[in-house]
Amino acid sequence: MTALAEQRPAPADDASDEEGVVRQEARPEELRLLEALLFAASEPLDEAKLKERLPEGVDVRAALRALQAEYAPRGVNLVRVAGKWAFRTANDLAWLLSKDVVEPKKLSRAALETLAIIAYHQPVTRAEIEEIRGVSTSKGTIDVLLETGWIRLRGRRKAPGRPVTFGTSEAFLAHFGLDSISDLPGLEELKGAGLLEGGLPPGFSVPAPSDDPGLREDEEPLEPGDLDLTLGPPAERIESAGEGAGEE
Amino acid sequence: MTALAEQRPAPADDASDEEGVVRQEARPEELRLLEALLFAASEPLDEAKLKERLPEGVDVRAALRALQAEYAPRGVNLVRVAGKWAFRTANDLAWLLSKDVVEPKKLSRAALETLAIIAYHQPVTRAEIEEIRGVSTSKGTIDVLLETGWIRLRGRRKAPGRPVTFGTSEAFLAHFGLDSISDLPGLEELKGAGLLEGGLPPGFSVPAPSDDPGLREDEEPLEPGDLDLTLGPPAERIESAGEGAGEE
Amino acid sequence: MTAEDQPFEAQQAAVPADEPALIVDVEGFEGPLDLLLTLARQQKVDLTKISILALADQYLAFIEAARKLHLELAADYLVMAAWLAYLKSRLLIPTTGESEGPSAADMATALAFRLRRLEAIRAAAEALTARPQLGRDFFARGMPEPVTAVKRPEWSATLYDLLSAYASQRRKALARVRFAPRTVWSLAEARAVLERLVGSAQDWSRLDEFLIAYVVEPSMRATVFASSFAATLEMVREGHIEVHQDSAFAPIYVRKRVASDAPTGDGHAPMTAANDQ
């Protein structure tokens, strides 16, 4: 018995005995039994089962309703699931029970190429990227790059079809350890690094990139709806884009 | 701090209804979060973990104390287990809940005695267990205890033969509802009577049992192969030990 | 013989308190120390005040009885018996001067200590098992809600990856472009298309919308627009169509020229390209 008393968490050091009596009188014992049963149950319990377990004469339905009301404002609610009763984490606290797990991913070759073209040739439209790459760019590639947070929609080109223009973000600079976009190596440096070898055709050039946030003369601002339209799965994308953009 | 004071069980019997309303309105959001986290968890959570999951600036300890006081008169209590926190059904409701519990395999008398020796004398070697019991300990007994996940191999004693030392696990504390090893029943009496001393001439020092994961001076770490060698069915054992230690 | 897993009941049945050492069931004991403790309990005194001498006698009597019954005794029972016989003799014969090793009194004390310690740990084991236990007397949440892991991709690429992708891509594309024939929309082609398209449009329509089908290929875009615009101007000059644009870079609208010279019905006079010419 002493062991049992020890087990009980000390409610409040002062006058706990007298206290306990008062409160237990105020709250019917069946609510204690009910909450213990529902807490420990490994599956939702129906009223018949609860009635069977509780002492005779308990109005199970009334007790359930009282308990439900008591727990309604709490972090754990008493809910009815398919006619049975169970404690569940309050709906608005679902976020507490999810944990972000970082999943390392590598960019595909196509995505790397597209990213590089956006970096060097920004502001650049999808059609222009395709022109440079010589192959069409799948929507998925652009979506992945948007997900990385390394590219961003800059505006729209003042041209027929008003295509969206892409540029790099600050997160891009941060990830690749660049102080500014002009730190991207130019033609001579690429050659020096052995990345561009052999005879290059005359007139071959590598642009001097600029990620100036101000729109160019041939660009116009995005409209409010543009962000939603252009992107892939909305919820996830916005979240991860937000993470990337958070750096700015 | 005001929140904590408010949370304390109503000090007097006056107008408990009005009180209740006031309390629900004043109940800080962190108590909702805390109860949701602790209700949802399958293992006791320590304060560091809770702090990590709760919004910044929450006084976790104060909130825990408030929650403990709130739940003290209920059928579900907030208790400290192995230095961590968990909701458990109230001890006085065993009659209600144990009705359809499948009684787990009972430990033999030898196993129980061995468990007690490990708990009260830890860290302890098999030879020391045998010295206390005056009989040799079968490998089966140790294996059964390892299978429960309540004991663990701590290290090796720095002594001839470098025998393995045993101690209890968190699962042991959780199973017996102990906050720490110093809450073992009758520990003070045993210590006072000098019965925890290893050597025969009593009165030199009074060692207290310790399940501190840090090794003692006379212990050294296990080698990688030790775990496999000493144990029975390895997969199961590790799993059940993992259940206890999982939340660390 | 040590019979560790023997139920406790067997031991209790073994030695009724009133008939010590007469019923011999060594199977019930967990070793000589357990037997000694059981015998000691029969002295019904505090273990600190126990008579080791009397205890040794009882133990030896028990072993003697077991032998008479031809029970097999484990070696450790016999070792204990020999040790107790030695202790008994040392206790009975007064010590003469300095002797080697511990004194008989020390040995007796040590034995009493071990008995007390065994008894205490047994009491502790009982106290422990008397505690409420998880899953038997108190319970954890029956339906825990596990924390779900939300995977958040973390993209990685090195600057080297980026640059080498860019360089090799540019080289590849260049090699291809050099041999590709230049794609041009001739003025004649543009005019033929426009005549067909505008011919059916009575109202203002956007030029670029007319041409959407022809600019799917990115490389064609510039030439399509350039040739079409030139063709438009030519057709305006010839009086076949009208064209207007609200401001620079605004969409260009075209429509078939109405046969009469009546002003346009939509209220505002469009700036016609024809006027500009």
Coordinates of N, CA and C in Angstrom, one line a residue, chain B residues 39-40 42 53 88-89 91 94 97-98 101 103 108-110 112-113 116-117 120-121 131-138 141 172 174-178 184-185 190 193-195 197-198 200, chain C residues 2 4-8 11 30-34 76 109-110 113-114 116-118 120-122 124-129 131-141 143-147:
Chain B
F39 N 0.6 11.9 -24.6 CA -0.4 10.9 -24.9 C 0.0 10.1 -26.1
A40 N 0.6 10.7 -27.1 CA 0.8 10.0 -28.4 C 2.0 9.1 -28.3
S42 N 4.8 6.4 -27.5 CA 4.8 5.0 -27.0 C 5.8 4.8 -25.9
R53 N 10.5 19.6 -29.1 CA 9.3 19.5 -29.9 C 8.4 20.7 -29.6
R88 N 0.3 7.3 -17.5 CA 0.0 5.9 -17.1 C -1.4 5.9 -16.5
T89 N -2.0 4.7 -16.6 CA -3.3 4.6 -15.8 C -3.0 4.7 -14.3
N91 N -2.7 3.8 -10.5 CA -2.4 2.5 -9.9 C -3.6 1.8 -9.3
A94 N -6.0 -0.9 -11.2 CA -5.5 -2.1 -11.7 C -6.7 -3.1 -11.8
L97 N -8.5 -2.7 -15.1 CA -7.8 -2.9 -16.3 C -7.2 -4.2 -16.5
S98 N -6.9 -4.9 -15.4 CA -6.1 -6.1 -15.5 C -7.0 -7.3 -15.8
V101 N -5.9 -9.0 -19.0 CA -4.5 -9.0 -19.3 C -4.0 -10.4 -19.4
E103 N -1.5 -12.8 -18.5 CA -0.4 -12.8 -17.5 C 0.9 -13.2 -18.3
S108 N 11.1 -17.2 -12.8 CA 11.4 -18.2 -11.8 C 12.0 -17.5 -10.6
R109 N 11.9 -18.2 -9.4 CA 12.5 -17.6 -8.2 C 14.0 -17.2 -8.4
A110 N 14.7 -18.1 -9.0 CA 16.1 -17.8 -9.3 C 16.3 -16.6 -10.1
L112 N 14.2 -14.0 -10.4 CA 13.8 -12.9 -9.7 C 14.9 -12.4 -8.7
E113 N 15.4 -13.4 -8.0 CA 16.5 -13.1 -7.1 C 17.7 -12.5 -7.8
A116 N 17.0 -9.0 -8.7 CA 17.1 -8.1 -7.5 C 18.5 -7.9 -7.2
I117 N 19.4 -8.9 -7.3 CA 20.8 -8.7 -7.0 C 21.4 -7.7 -8.0
Y120 N 20.1 -4.1 -7.1 CA 20.5 -3.5 -5.9 C 22.1 -3.4 -5.8
H121 N 22.7 -4.3 -6.5 CA 24.2 -4.4 -6.4 C 24.9 -3.9 -7.6
E131 N 28.1 -15.4 -5.5 CA 28.6 -15.3 -4.2 C 27.5 -15.0 -3.2
I132 N 26.6 -14.1 -3.6 CA 25.5 -13.6 -2.8 C 24.5 -14.8 -2.7
R133 N 24.2 -15.4 -3.8 CA 23.1 -16.5 -3.7 C 23.7 -17.8 -3.2
G134 N 25.0 -17.9 -3.2 CA 25.6 -19.2 -2.7 C 25.4 -20.3 -3.6
V135 N 25.1 -20.1 -4.9 CA 24.9 -21.1 -5.8 C 25.2 -20.6 -7.2
S136 N 25.6 -21.6 -8.1 CA 25.9 -21.1 -9.4 C 24.7 -20.7 -10.2
T137 N 24.9 -19.7 -11.1 CA 23.8 -19.2 -11.8 C 23.8 -19.8 -13.2
S138 N 22.7 -20.4 -13.6 CA 22.7 -21.0 -14.9 C 22.7 -19.9 -16.0
T141 N 19.3 -18.5 -16.8 CA 18.7 -17.4 -15.9 C 19.0 -16.1 -16.5
F172 N 13.6 -1.6 -17.2 CA 13.4 -2.1 -15.9 C 12.7 -1.0 -15.0
A174 N 11.0 1.5 -16.1 CA 9.6 1.7 -16.7 C 8.7 0.6 -16.3
H175 N 9.1 -0.6 -16.3 CA 8.3 -1.7 -15.9 C 7.8 -1.6 -14.4
F176 N 8.7 -1.3 -13.6 CA 8.4 -1.2 -12.2 C 8.0 0.2 -11.7
G177 N 7.8 1.1 -12.7 CA 7.3 2.4 -12.3 C 8.2 3.2 -11.4
L178 N 9.5 3.0 -11.7 CA 10.5 3.7 -10.8 C 11.1 4.9 -11.6
L184 N 14.4 2.3 -5.5 CA 14.1 0.8 -5.3 C 13.6 0.6 -3.9
P185 N 12.6 -0.2 -3.7 CA 12.0 -0.4 -2.4 C 13.0 -1.0 -1.4
L190 N 18.7 -1.6 3.3 CA 19.8 -2.5 2.9 C 21.1 -1.8 3.0
A193 N 22.1 -1.3 6.7 CA 22.5 -2.5 7.3 C 23.9 -3.0 6.8
G194 N 24.4 -2.2 5.8 CA 25.7 -2.6 5.3 C 25.6 -3.8 4.4
L195 N 24.4 -4.1 3.9 CA 24.3 -5.4 3.2 C 24.6 -5.2 1.7
E197 N 27.4 -4.1 0.7 CA 28.8 -4.1 0.6 C 29.3 -5.4 0.0
G198 N 30.3 -5.3 -0.9 CA 30.8 -6.5 -1.5 C 31.6 -7.4 -0.6
L200 N 33.6 -8.8 2.7 CA 33.0 -9.3 4.0 C 33.2 -8.4 5.2
Chain C
T2 N 21.3 -28.2 -8.4 CA 21.0 -26.8 -7.9 C 19.6 -26.4 -8.1
E4 N 17.5 -24.7 -10.0 CA 17.2 -23.2 -9.8 C 15.7 -23.0 -10.1
D5 N 15.2 -23.7 -11.0 CA 13.8 -23.4 -11.5 C 12.8 -24.1 -10.7
Q6 N 13.2 -24.7 -9.7 CA 12.2 -25.4 -8.8 C 11.3 -24.4 -8.2
P7 N 10.0 -24.6 -8.2 CA 9.1 -23.7 -7.6 C 9.3 -23.5 -6.1
F8 N 9.0 -22.4 -5.6 CA 9.2 -22.0 -4.3 C 8.5 -22.9 -3.3
Q11 N 10.1 -26.0 -1.8 CA 11.0 -25.8 -0.7 C 10.3 -25.6 0.6
E30 N 18.0 -24.1 -3.1 CA 18.9 -23.5 -4.1 C 20.3 -23.4 -3.6
G31 N 20.9 -24.5 -3.3 CA 22.3 -24.5 -2.8 C 22.4 -24.5 -1.3
P32 N 23.6 -24.8 -0.8 CA 23.8 -24.9 0.6 C 23.4 -23.6 1.4
L33 N 23.6 -22.5 0.8 CA 23.4 -21.2 1.5 C 21.9 -21.1 1.8
D34 N 21.1 -21.5 0.8 CA 19.6 -21.5 0.9 C 19.2 -22.4 2.0
D76 N 28.7 -29.1 -3.7 CA 28.8 -27.9 -2.9 C 28.1 -28.1 -1.5
T109 N 31.1 -14.8 11.8 CA 30.5 -13.5 11.5 C 30.2 -13.4 10.0
A110 N 31.2 -13.8 9.2 CA 31.1 -13.8 7.8 C 29.9 -14.6 7.3
F113 N 26.8 -12.9 8.0 CA 26.6 -11.8 7.1 C 26.0 -12.2 5.8
R114 N 26.6 -13.3 5.3 CA 26.1 -13.8 4.0 C 24.6 -14.2 4.1
R116 N 22.4 -13.1 6.2 CA 21.6 -11.8 6.3 C 21.4 -11.2 4.9
R117 N 22.5 -11.2 4.2 CA 22.5 -10.5 2.9 C 21.5 -11.3 2.0
L118 N 21.6 -12.6 2.0 CA 20.7 -13.4 1.1 C 19.3 -13.1 1.5
A120 N 18.0 -10.5 2.9 CA 17.6 -9.2 2.6 C 17.3 -9.1 1.1
I121 N 18.2 -9.7 0.3 CA 17.9 -9.5 -1.2 C 16.7 -10.3 -1.5
R122 N 16.3 -11.3 -0.8 CA 15.1 -12.0 -1.1 C 13.9 -11.1 -0.8
A124 N 14.0 -8.0 -0.8 CA 13.9 -6.9 -1.8 C 13.3 -7.4 -3.1
A125 N 13.6 -8.6 -3.5 CA 13.0 -9.2 -4.7 C 11.5 -9.3 -4.5
E126 N 11.0 -9.6 -3.3 CA 9.6 -9.7 -3.0 C 9.0 -8.3 -3.1
A127 N 9.7 -7.3 -2.5 CA 9.1 -6.0 -2.5 C 9.0 -5.4 -3.9
L128 N 10.0 -5.8 -4.7 CA 10.1 -5.4 -6.1 C 8.9 -5.9 -6.9
T129 N 8.7 -7.2 -6.7 CA 7.6 -7.8 -7.5 C 6.2 -7.5 -6.9
R131 N 5.5 -4.5 -6.3 CA 5.2 -3.2 -6.9 C 4.2 -3.3 -8.0
P132 N 3.4 -2.2 -8.2 CA 2.6 -2.2 -9.5 C 3.5 -2.3 -10.7
Q133 N 3.1 -3.2 -11.6 CA 4.0 -3.4 -12.8 C 3.3 -2.9 -14.1
L134 N 4.1 -2.4 -15.0 CA 3.6 -2.0 -16.2 C 2.9 -3.1 -17.0
G135 N 1.8 -2.9 -17.5 CA 1.1 -4.0 -18.3 C 0.4 -5.0 -17.5
R136 N 0.5 -4.8 -16.1 CA -0.2 -5.8 -15.3 C -1.1 -5.0 -14.3
D137 N -0.5 -3.9 -13.7 CA -1.3 -3.1 -12.8 C -1.5 -1.7 -13.3
F138 N -0.6 -1.2 -14.0 CA -0.8 0.1 -14.7 C -0.4 0.0 -16.1
F139 N -1.0 0.9 -16.9 CA -0.9 0.7 -18.4 C -0.5 2.0 -19.1
A140 N 0.2 1.8 -20.2 CA 0.6 2.9 -21.0 C -0.6 3.0 -22.1
R141 N -0.5 4.1 -22.9 CA -1.5 4.3 -23.9 C -1.6 3.1 -24.8
M143 N -3.1 2.9 -27.7 CA -3.0 3.2 -29.1 C -2.1 4.4 -29.3
P144 N -0.8 4.2 -29.1 CA 0.1 5.3 -29.3 C 0.0 5.8 -30.7
E145 N 0.2 7.1 -30.9 CA 0.1 7.7 -32.2 C 1.6 8.0 -32.6
P146 N 2.2 7.2 -33.4 CA 3.6 7.4 -33.7 C 3.8 8.7 -34.5
V147 N 5.0 9.2 -34.3 CA 5.4 10.4 -35.0 C 5.7 10.0 -36.4

